[in-house]
GROMACS .gro file of C-alpha atoms in nm:
model
  431
    1UNK     CA    1  20.943  -7.057  16.199
    2UNK     CA    2  20.857  -7.257  16.507
    3UNK     CA    3  20.731  -7.073  16.817
    4UNK     CA    4  20.959  -7.091  17.120
    5UNK     CA    5  20.895  -7.196  17.477
    6UNK     CA    6  20.928  -6.866  17.655
    7UNK     CA    7  21.049  -6.604  17.411
    8UNK     CA    8  21.098  -6.244  17.503
    9UNK     CA    9  21.322  -6.129  17.226
   10UNK     CA   10  21.264  -5.807  17.033
   11UNK     CA   11  21.337  -5.714  16.677
   12UNK     CA   12  21.664  -5.552  16.780
   13UNK     CA   13  21.804  -5.897  16.852
   14UNK     CA   14  21.768  -6.014  16.492
   15UNK     CA   15  22.128  -5.963  16.385
   16UNK     CA   16  22.253  -6.138  16.697
   17UNK     CA   17  22.002  -6.417  16.636
   18UNK     CA   18  22.136  -6.492  16.289
   19UNK     CA   19  22.494  -6.469  16.409
   20UNK     CA   20  22.410  -6.733  16.670
   21UNK     CA   21  22.244  -6.936  16.394
   22UNK     CA   22  22.558  -6.953  16.185
   23UNK     CA   23  22.776  -7.045  16.480
   24UNK     CA   24  22.522  -7.294  16.615
   25UNK     CA   25  22.483  -7.466  16.280
   26UNK     CA   26  22.858  -7.517  16.245
   27UNK     CA   27  22.896  -7.649  16.600
   28UNK     CA   28  22.599  -7.880  16.574
   29UNK     CA   29  22.710  -8.035  16.247
   30UNK     CA   30  23.052  -8.107  16.395
   31UNK     CA   31  22.925  -8.231  16.730
   32UNK     CA   32  22.648  -8.458  16.602
   33UNK     CA   33  22.823  -8.582  16.290
   34UNK     CA   34  22.511  -8.507  16.091
   35UNK     CA   35  22.516  -8.459  15.718
   36UNK     CA   36  22.424  -8.684  15.433
   37UNK     CA   37  22.762  -8.852  15.420
   38UNK     CA   38  22.738  -8.985  15.775
   39UNK     CA   39  22.401  -9.159  15.757
   40UNK     CA   40  22.344  -9.500  15.904
   41UNK     CA   41  22.032  -9.704  15.830
   42UNK     CA   42  22.000  -9.799  16.198
   43UNK     CA   43  21.966  -9.460  16.360
   44UNK     CA   44  21.719  -9.183  16.426
   45UNK     CA   45  21.816  -8.820  16.474
   46UNK     CA   46  21.574  -8.615  16.686
   47UNK     CA   47  21.616  -8.239  16.708
   48UNK     CA   48  21.495  -8.028  17.003
   49UNK     CA   49  21.594  -7.750  17.242
   50UNK     CA   50  21.549  -7.966  17.552
   51UNK     CA   51  21.889  -7.943  17.719
   52UNK     CA   52  21.818  -7.875  18.086
   53UNK     CA   53  21.587  -7.923  18.382
   54UNK     CA   54  21.271  -8.128  18.358
   55UNK     CA   55  21.255  -8.111  17.980
   56UNK     CA   56  21.595  -8.278  17.944
   57UNK     CA   57  21.500  -8.538  18.205
   58UNK     CA   58  21.179  -8.612  18.018
   59UNK     CA   59  21.360  -8.644  17.685
   60UNK     CA   60  21.617  -8.879  17.836
   61UNK     CA   61  21.337  -9.097  17.974
   62UNK     CA   62  21.183  -9.117  17.627
   63UNK     CA   63  21.520  -9.203  17.473
   64UNK     CA   64  21.564  -9.488  17.721
   65UNK     CA   65  21.225  -9.637  17.631
   66UNK     CA   66  21.291  -9.592  17.259
   67UNK     CA   67  21.624  -9.774  17.277
   68UNK     CA   68  21.467 -10.059  17.473
   69UNK     CA   69  21.191 -10.098  17.216
   70UNK     CA   70  21.413 -10.046  16.909
   71UNK     CA   71  21.720 -10.256  16.976
   72UNK     CA   72  22.007 -10.180  16.742
   73UNK     CA   73  21.880  -9.835  16.644
   74UNK     CA   74  22.117  -9.556  16.744
   75UNK     CA   75  21.939  -9.253  16.891
   76UNK     CA   76  22.112  -8.928  16.791
   77UNK     CA   77  22.009  -8.654  17.033
   78UNK     CA   78  22.055  -8.335  16.828
   79UNK     CA   79  21.933  -8.097  17.098
   80UNK     CA   80  22.069  -7.741  17.073
   81UNK     CA   81  22.095  -7.532  17.389
   82UNK     CA   82  22.045  -7.163  17.445
   83UNK     CA   83  21.805  -6.880  17.381
   84UNK     CA   84  21.492  -7.067  17.496
   85UNK     CA   85  21.485  -7.240  17.158
   86UNK     CA   86  21.602  -6.947  16.947
   87UNK     CA   87  21.941  -7.102  16.873
   88UNK     CA   88  21.779  -7.435  16.787
   89UNK     CA   89  21.536  -7.275  16.545
   90UNK     CA   90  21.817  -7.099  16.362
   91UNK     CA   91  22.016  -7.421  16.326
   92UNK     CA   92  21.707  -7.609  16.214
   93UNK     CA   93  21.621  -7.349  15.951
   94UNK     CA   94  21.969  -7.380  15.805
   95UNK     CA   95  21.946  -7.757  15.786
   96UNK     CA   96  21.603  -7.756  15.626
   97UNK     CA   97  21.711  -7.504  15.364
   98UNK     CA   98  22.018  -7.721  15.294
   99UNK     CA   99  21.794  -8.027  15.248
  100UNK     CA  100  21.959  -8.191  15.547
  101UNK     CA  101  21.662  -8.248  15.779
  102UNK     CA  102  21.674  -8.443  16.102
  103UNK     CA  103  21.442  -8.741  16.122
  104UNK     CA  104  21.207  -8.553  16.354
  105UNK     CA  105  21.212  -8.217  16.526
  106UNK     CA  106  21.033  -8.054  16.815
  107UNK     CA  107  20.807  -7.756  16.766
  108UNK     CA  108  20.488  -7.609  16.899
  109UNK     CA  109  20.168  -7.754  16.759
  110UNK     CA  110  19.954  -7.510  16.566
  111UNK     CA  111  20.018  -7.204  16.351
  112UNK     CA  112  20.383  -7.173  16.450
  113UNK     CA  113  20.454  -7.463  16.211
  114UNK     CA  114  20.273  -7.294  15.923
  115UNK     CA  115  20.585  -7.146  15.765
  116UNK     CA  116  20.747  -7.490  15.754
  117UNK     CA  117  20.434  -7.650  15.609
  118UNK     CA  118  20.400  -7.389  15.334
  119UNK     CA  119  20.770  -7.424  15.250
  120UNK     CA  120  20.716  -7.797  15.194
  121UNK     CA  121  20.943  -7.901  15.481
  122UNK     CA  122  20.688  -8.119  15.665
  123UNK     CA  123  20.507  -8.436  15.564
  124UNK     CA  124  20.138  -8.469  15.655
  125UNK     CA  125  20.062  -8.723  15.925
  126UNK     CA  126  19.698  -8.804  15.846
  127UNK     CA  127  19.766  -9.175  15.781
  128UNK     CA  128  19.975  -9.193  16.099
  129UNK     CA  129  19.693  -9.038  16.303
  130UNK     CA  130  19.449  -9.295  16.161
  131UNK     CA  131  19.683  -9.590  16.221
  132UNK     CA  132  19.759  -9.486  16.579
  133UNK     CA  133  19.397  -9.405  16.666
  134UNK     CA  134  19.489  -9.050  16.759
  135UNK     CA  135  19.156  -8.906  16.652
  136UNK     CA  136  19.005  -9.108  16.936
  137UNK     CA  137  19.288  -9.056  17.187
  138UNK     CA  138  19.312  -8.676  17.145
  139UNK     CA  139  19.035  -8.423  17.203
  140UNK     CA  140  18.858  -8.333  16.878
  141UNK     CA  141  18.904  -7.962  16.952
  142UNK     CA  142  19.278  -8.017  16.985
  143UNK     CA  143  19.307  -8.198  16.651
  144UNK     CA  144  19.103  -7.923  16.486
  145UNK     CA  145  19.330  -7.652  16.625
  146UNK     CA  146  19.653  -7.822  16.512
  147UNK     CA  147  19.524  -7.895  16.159
  148UNK     CA  148  19.625  -7.693  15.856
  149UNK     CA  149  19.404  -7.718  15.549
  150UNK     CA  150  19.245  -8.033  15.693
  151UNK     CA  151  19.576  -8.216  15.751
  152UNK     CA  152  19.785  -8.264  16.064
  153UNK     CA  153  20.162  -8.221  16.062
  154UNK     CA  154  20.271  -8.279  16.421
  155UNK     CA  155  20.218  -8.518  16.710
  156UNK     CA  156  20.143  -8.347  17.044
  157UNK     CA  157  20.335  -8.506  17.331
  158UNK     CA  158  20.197  -8.281  17.604
  159UNK     CA  159  19.974  -7.993  17.701
  160UNK     CA  160  20.083  -7.682  17.887
  161UNK     CA  161  19.827  -7.436  18.019
  162UNK     CA  162  19.895  -7.068  17.964
  163UNK     CA  163  19.609  -6.918  18.166
  164UNK     CA  164  19.711  -6.979  18.527
  165UNK     CA  165  19.695  -6.723  18.808
  166UNK     CA  166  19.969  -6.784  19.064
  167UNK     CA  167  19.940  -6.612  19.399
  168UNK     CA  168  20.089  -6.586  19.746
  169UNK     CA  169  19.827  -6.682  20.011
  170UNK     CA  170  19.997  -6.482  20.287
  171UNK     CA  171  19.997  -6.161  20.084
  172UNK     CA  172  19.629  -6.207  19.998
  173UNK     CA  173  19.549  -6.262  20.364
  174UNK     CA  174  19.735  -5.945  20.461
  175UNK     CA  175  19.541  -5.755  20.195
  176UNK     CA  176  19.207  -5.890  20.319
  177UNK     CA  177  19.145  -6.086  19.998
  178UNK     CA  178  18.964  -6.403  20.100
  179UNK     CA  179  19.009  -6.612  19.787
  180UNK     CA  180  19.157  -6.613  19.439
  181UNK     CA  181  18.965  -6.373  19.214
  182UNK     CA  182  18.728  -6.552  18.979
  183UNK     CA  183  18.643  -6.262  18.748
  184UNK     CA  184  18.844  -5.978  18.604
  185UNK     CA  185  18.640  -5.736  18.816
  186UNK     CA  186  18.741  -5.939  19.124
  187UNK     CA  187  19.102  -5.925  19.007
  188UNK     CA  188  19.107  -5.546  18.979
  189UNK     CA  189  18.955  -5.516  19.327
  190UNK     CA  190  19.214  -5.757  19.466
  191UNK     CA  191  19.499  -5.563  19.302
  192UNK     CA  192  19.369  -5.242  19.456
  193UNK     CA  193  19.350  -5.408  19.799
  194UNK     CA  194  19.707  -5.537  19.774
  195UNK     CA  195  19.821  -5.193  19.663
  196UNK     CA  196  19.657  -5.015  19.957
  197UNK     CA  197  19.709  -5.270  20.235
  198UNK     CA  198  20.055  -5.418  20.169
  199UNK     CA  199  20.399  -5.330  20.039
  200UNK     CA  200  20.384  -5.610  19.780
  201UNK     CA  201  20.367  -5.569  19.403
  202UNK     CA  202  20.005  -5.644  19.311
  203UNK     CA  203  20.080  -5.811  18.974
  204UNK     CA  204  20.436  -5.915  18.888
  205UNK     CA  205  20.555  -5.909  18.526
  206UNK     CA  206  20.894  -5.955  18.370
  207UNK     CA  207  21.031  -5.896  18.022
  208UNK     CA  208  20.799  -5.776  17.747
  209UNK     CA  209  20.688  -6.122  17.640
  210UNK     CA  210  20.533  -6.177  17.985
  211UNK     CA  211  20.311  -5.874  17.915
  212UNK     CA  212  20.200  -6.033  17.586
  213UNK     CA  213  20.128  -6.344  17.789
  214UNK     CA  214  19.922  -6.142  18.038
  215UNK     CA  215  19.731  -5.979  17.753
  216UNK     CA  216  19.614  -6.308  17.605
  217UNK     CA  217  19.469  -6.425  17.938
  218UNK     CA  218  19.285  -6.096  17.987
  219UNK     CA  219  19.142  -6.115  17.634
  220UNK     CA  220  19.021  -6.468  17.704
  221UNK     CA  221  18.880  -6.378  18.044
  222UNK     CA  222  18.694  -6.078  17.909
  223UNK     CA  223  18.569  -6.217  17.576
  224UNK     CA  224  18.514  -6.586  17.650
  225UNK     CA  225  18.657  -6.875  17.445
  226UNK     CA  226  18.442  -6.842  17.132
  227UNK     CA  227  18.502  -6.470  17.082
  228UNK     CA  228  18.867  -6.508  17.180
  229UNK     CA  229  18.924  -6.785  16.926
  230UNK     CA  230  18.748  -6.577  16.659
  231UNK     CA  231  19.006  -6.300  16.703
  232UNK     CA  232  19.267  -6.517  16.533
  233UNK     CA  233  19.083  -6.561  16.207
  234UNK     CA  234  19.258  -6.357  15.933
  235UNK     CA  235  19.074  -6.030  15.890
  236UNK     CA  236  18.910  -6.049  16.234
  237UNK     CA  237  18.755  -5.728  16.363
  238UNK     CA  238  18.937  -5.597  16.669
  239UNK     CA  239  18.761  -5.259  16.653
  240UNK     CA  240  18.469  -5.367  16.868
  241UNK     CA  241  18.334  -5.247  17.203
  242UNK     CA  242  18.411  -5.588  17.350
  243UNK     CA  243  18.779  -5.574  17.256
  244UNK     CA  244  18.800  -5.214  17.375
  245UNK     CA  245  18.660  -5.318  17.712
  246UNK     CA  246  18.912  -5.604  17.737
  247UNK     CA  247  19.200  -5.368  17.660
  248UNK     CA  248  19.076  -5.121  17.922
  249UNK     CA  249  19.092  -5.401  18.178
  250UNK     CA  250  19.441  -5.485  18.055
  251UNK     CA  251  19.541  -5.122  18.109
  252UNK     CA  252  19.398  -5.126  18.461
  253UNK     CA  253  19.585  -5.446  18.549
  254UNK     CA  254  19.907  -5.308  18.402
  255UNK     CA  255  19.874  -5.003  18.628
  256UNK     CA  256  19.928  -5.239  18.922
  257UNK     CA  257  20.252  -5.396  18.792
  258UNK     CA  258  20.607  -5.301  18.870
  259UNK     CA  259  20.807  -5.130  18.598
  260UNK     CA  260  20.880  -5.388  18.333
  261UNK     CA  261  21.244  -5.486  18.306
  262UNK     CA  262  21.394  -5.657  18.003
  263UNK     CA  263  21.656  -5.806  18.233
  264UNK     CA  264  21.395  -6.007  18.427
  265UNK     CA  265  21.230  -6.311  18.271
  266UNK     CA  266  20.930  -6.512  18.388
  267UNK     CA  267  21.126  -6.688  18.663
  268UNK     CA  268  21.188  -6.359  18.842
  269UNK     CA  269  20.819  -6.273  18.841
  270UNK     CA  270  20.738  -6.619  18.979
  271UNK     CA  271  21.007  -6.587  19.245
  272UNK     CA  272  20.854  -6.259  19.360
  273UNK     CA  273  20.527  -6.443  19.428
  274UNK     CA  274  20.700  -6.724  19.615
  275UNK     CA  275  20.897  -6.483  19.834
  276UNK     CA  276  20.599  -6.259  19.907
  277UNK     CA  277  20.731  -5.964  19.706
  278UNK     CA  278  20.426  -5.989  19.480
  279UNK     CA  279  20.070  -6.105  19.523
  280UNK     CA  280  19.990  -6.232  19.173
  281UNK     CA  281  20.147  -6.343  18.847
  282UNK     CA  282  19.974  -6.485  18.538
  283UNK     CA  283  20.205  -6.740  18.381
  284UNK     CA  284  20.194  -7.082  18.220
  285UNK     CA  285  20.199  -7.396  18.429
  286UNK     CA  286  20.571  -7.444  18.379
  287UNK     CA  287  20.582  -7.213  18.682
  288UNK     CA  288  20.476  -7.513  18.893
  289UNK     CA  289  20.801  -7.688  18.799
  290UNK     CA  290  20.996  -7.376  18.888
  291UNK     CA  291  20.828  -7.359  19.228
  292UNK     CA  292  20.932  -7.720  19.281
  293UNK     CA  293  21.292  -7.623  19.206
  294UNK     CA  294  21.261  -7.350  19.471
  295UNK     CA  295  21.130  -7.614  19.715
  296UNK     CA  296  20.816  -7.407  19.762
  297UNK     CA  297  20.526  -7.576  19.942
  298UNK     CA  298  20.206  -7.585  19.733
  299UNK     CA  299  19.906  -7.410  19.887
  300UNK     CA  300  20.134  -7.253  20.149
  301UNK     CA  301  20.415  -7.069  19.970
  302UNK     CA  302  20.208  -7.038  19.653
  303UNK     CA  303  19.870  -7.135  19.517
  304UNK     CA  304  19.697  -7.125  19.180
  305UNK     CA  305  19.365  -7.082  19.003
  306UNK     CA  306  19.252  -7.031  18.643
  307UNK     CA  307  19.330  -6.676  18.536
  308UNK     CA  308  19.022  -6.466  18.615
  309UNK     CA  309  18.727  -6.519  18.385
  310UNK     CA  310  18.870  -6.837  18.229
  311UNK     CA  311  18.748  -7.116  18.458
  312UNK     CA  312  18.660  -7.419  18.247
  313UNK     CA  313  18.883  -7.311  17.957
  314UNK     CA  314  19.232  -7.436  17.880
  315UNK     CA  315  19.443  -7.181  17.697
  316UNK     CA  316  19.678  -7.442  17.566
  317UNK     CA  317  20.012  -7.489  17.397
  318UNK     CA  318  20.178  -7.815  17.310
  319UNK     CA  319  20.525  -7.949  17.243
  320UNK     CA  320  20.503  -8.174  16.942
  321UNK     CA  321  20.719  -8.372  16.700
  322UNK     CA  322  20.715  -8.373  16.321
  323UNK     CA  323  20.814  -8.585  16.022
  324UNK     CA  324  21.021  -8.372  15.783
  325UNK     CA  325  20.993  -8.436  15.409
  326UNK     CA  326  21.300  -8.635  15.308
  327UNK     CA  327  21.373  -8.761  15.659
  328UNK     CA  328  21.675  -8.990  15.611
  329UNK     CA  329  21.537  -9.262  15.836
  330UNK     CA  330  21.162  -9.243  15.795
  331UNK     CA  331  21.090  -9.587  15.942
  332UNK     CA  332  21.276  -9.505  16.262
  333UNK     CA  333  21.124  -9.158  16.270
  334UNK     CA  334  20.777  -9.311  16.263
  335UNK     CA  335  20.879  -9.542  16.548
  336UNK     CA  336  20.980  -9.232  16.747
  337UNK     CA  337  20.648  -9.061  16.668
  338UNK     CA  338  20.464  -9.376  16.773
  339UNK     CA  339  20.637  -9.360  17.112
  340UNK     CA  340  20.566  -8.991  17.176
  341UNK     CA  341  20.206  -9.035  17.058
  342UNK     CA  342  20.137  -9.332  17.283
  343UNK     CA  343  20.011  -9.352  17.638
  344UNK     CA  344  20.333  -9.507  17.768
  345UNK     CA  345  20.557  -9.242  17.616
  346UNK     CA  346  20.343  -8.952  17.732
  347UNK     CA  347  20.316  -9.090  18.085
  348UNK     CA  348  20.694  -9.137  18.101
  349UNK     CA  349  20.771  -8.791  17.969
  350UNK     CA  350  20.520  -8.554  18.121
  351UNK     CA  351  20.564  -8.603  18.496
  352UNK     CA  352  20.931  -8.511  18.446
  353UNK     CA  353  20.862  -8.224  18.205
  354UNK     CA  354  20.599  -8.072  18.435
  355UNK     CA  355  20.314  -8.096  18.186
  356UNK     CA  356  20.015  -8.319  18.127
  357UNK     CA  357  19.966  -8.557  17.835
  358UNK     CA  358  19.768  -8.456  17.529
  359UNK     CA  359  19.595  -8.795  17.530
  360UNK     CA  360  19.272  -8.837  17.724
  361UNK     CA  361  19.360  -9.185  17.855
  362UNK     CA  362  19.660  -9.101  18.075
  363UNK     CA  363  19.702  -9.286  18.404
  364UNK     CA  364  19.635  -9.034  18.685
  365UNK     CA  365  19.857  -9.231  18.923
  366UNK     CA  366  20.162  -9.110  18.731
  367UNK     CA  367  20.076  -8.749  18.822
  368UNK     CA  368  19.970  -8.794  19.185
  369UNK     CA  369  20.303  -8.671  19.325
  370UNK     CA  370  20.236  -8.318  19.197
  371UNK     CA  371  19.928  -8.141  19.338
  372UNK     CA  372  19.922  -7.909  19.038
  373UNK     CA  373  19.961  -8.179  18.771
  374UNK     CA  374  19.706  -8.402  18.942
  375UNK     CA  375  19.447  -8.124  18.938
  376UNK     CA  376  19.538  -8.012  18.586
  377UNK     CA  377  19.508  -8.365  18.446
  378UNK     CA  378  19.167  -8.413  18.606
  379UNK     CA  379  19.041  -8.091  18.451
  380UNK     CA  380  19.185  -8.186  18.109
  381UNK     CA  381  19.017  -8.527  18.122
  382UNK     CA  382  18.687  -8.360  18.213
  383UNK     CA  383  18.692  -8.196  17.869
  384UNK     CA  384  18.739  -7.820  17.906
  385UNK     CA  385  18.683  -7.562  17.636
  386UNK     CA  386  19.004  -7.500  17.441
  387UNK     CA  387  19.156  -7.168  17.345
  388UNK     CA  388  19.493  -7.152  17.171
  389UNK     CA  389  19.776  -6.937  17.305
  390UNK     CA  390  19.876  -6.679  17.047
  391UNK     CA  391  20.205  -6.604  17.217
  392UNK     CA  392  20.310  -6.969  17.225
  393UNK     CA  393  20.242  -7.038  16.861
  394UNK     CA  394  19.901  -7.204  16.852
  395UNK     CA  395  19.678  -6.948  16.681
  396UNK     CA  396  19.908  -6.723  16.477
  397UNK     CA  397  20.226  -6.747  16.277
  398UNK     CA  398  20.539  -6.548  16.342
  399UNK     CA  399  20.444  -6.242  16.136
  400UNK     CA  400  20.121  -6.177  16.324
  401UNK     CA  401  20.278  -6.261  16.657
  402UNK     CA  402  20.564  -6.019  16.597
  403UNK     CA  403  20.320  -5.745  16.499
  404UNK     CA  404  20.136  -5.790  16.829
  405UNK     CA  405  20.462  -5.785  17.021
  406UNK     CA  406  20.563  -5.463  16.846
  407UNK     CA  407  20.227  -5.306  16.931
  408UNK     CA  408  20.261  -5.406  17.297
  409UNK     CA  409  20.615  -5.269  17.307
  410UNK     CA  410  20.497  -4.933  17.177
  411UNK     CA  411  20.215  -4.932  17.430
  412UNK     CA  412  20.461  -4.988  17.714
  413UNK     CA  413  20.645  -4.677  17.595
  414UNK     CA  414  20.358  -4.439  17.519
  415UNK     CA  415  20.062  -4.581  17.719
  416UNK     CA  416  19.829  -4.502  17.425
  417UNK     CA  417  19.550  -4.759  17.446
  418UNK     CA  418  19.373  -4.638  17.129
  419UNK     CA  419  19.697  -4.681  16.935
  420UNK     CA  420  19.735  -5.032  17.076
  421UNK     CA  421  19.382  -5.123  16.970
  422UNK     CA  422  19.439  -4.987  16.618
  423UNK     CA  423  19.769  -5.174  16.583
  424UNK     CA  424  19.612  -5.502  16.697
  425UNK     CA  425  19.332  -5.459  16.444
  426UNK     CA  426  19.575  -5.381  16.162
  427UNK     CA  427  19.783  -5.688  16.250
  428UNK     CA  428  19.478  -5.908  16.195
  429UNK     CA  429  19.405  -5.750  15.856
  430UNK     CA  430  19.748  -5.817  15.706
  431UNK     CA  431  19.777  -6.186  15.789
   0.00000   0.00000   0.00000
């Protein structure tokens, strides 16, 4: 099933998850009037989990443009709230199994869509990519990483960056750290300085998924993009000195975190940085939007840099839209995909969402109001190396991802690094 924005749910939540699915499906069918008996030829139903904050604002802006450009077509917003996308995925799965697909649905580009592709739920979009010139508009590395058996099945509307180090300048100054650490060795030294010279948490984490998120940035920073990307090939060898070294760094960084709490999500870790309770946090660039909500002043209340060792590399994830097989209104669905694929649609959506466009021809003026987005867009347009986020659904499907999460959870309990390494290796062998 599709990867979710900021998960953090364990296996113990499965029964609750499916209970929510059943309830959500019933409510959604009633509320949206969907179902084969209610179809109208002049409508398009788009399914997502964008129901609040910047993501809802961005979706509403896209809807407004779509309705202007497709007069007489009713836009049915089938967004499902709750669970950071978990509720939406459950409802969507029920509809797809019942052969009642929406006209398009949101997911994460990459391996998180693999289950849907193999089940025959998604139509390939190769002709659409050719017609819209997307092979020229999107980075070749990006198209390669979202392809499955040489076909593409989703249209990326944005790019989020996973590998961002957020930090509090005042805490670093108090600790005698002159600048953001560029290497993992620099990071460990900075964490030790914060630990000895201040009362702040050196590295803030939240629920377990934020530790998975931290792990992927440390793997990238230690191994480099080529070796990192190679880890996600089925059967990849994780029993190497290089992976062992990366995991030892991970263990050292984790020794400078506060006790992980399942009750605290990524926002709490970010808030700790903003308020000076913590020096560092490694989180995706959606944190920039959260800092804006807190009315934090960039470069004063918080600052950012690539996570140590990853300068020049984008560990990316992407919201994208699909064309389900049997979409009731395929013509209108393709019109929607044309909007989200185009420069206009991406430049309308992304400044509100707090992300940058996947296209390489975005207008920088649309991002000038955000110091972070302006800098991120410039780096994207300069053509960085790309590394897919495993946690956010780019490089692995749900089975492999869940195996990693289980291994990390056991490590948090027993602190056995050798056992973690073995479990990560075994996860790669059974894909």
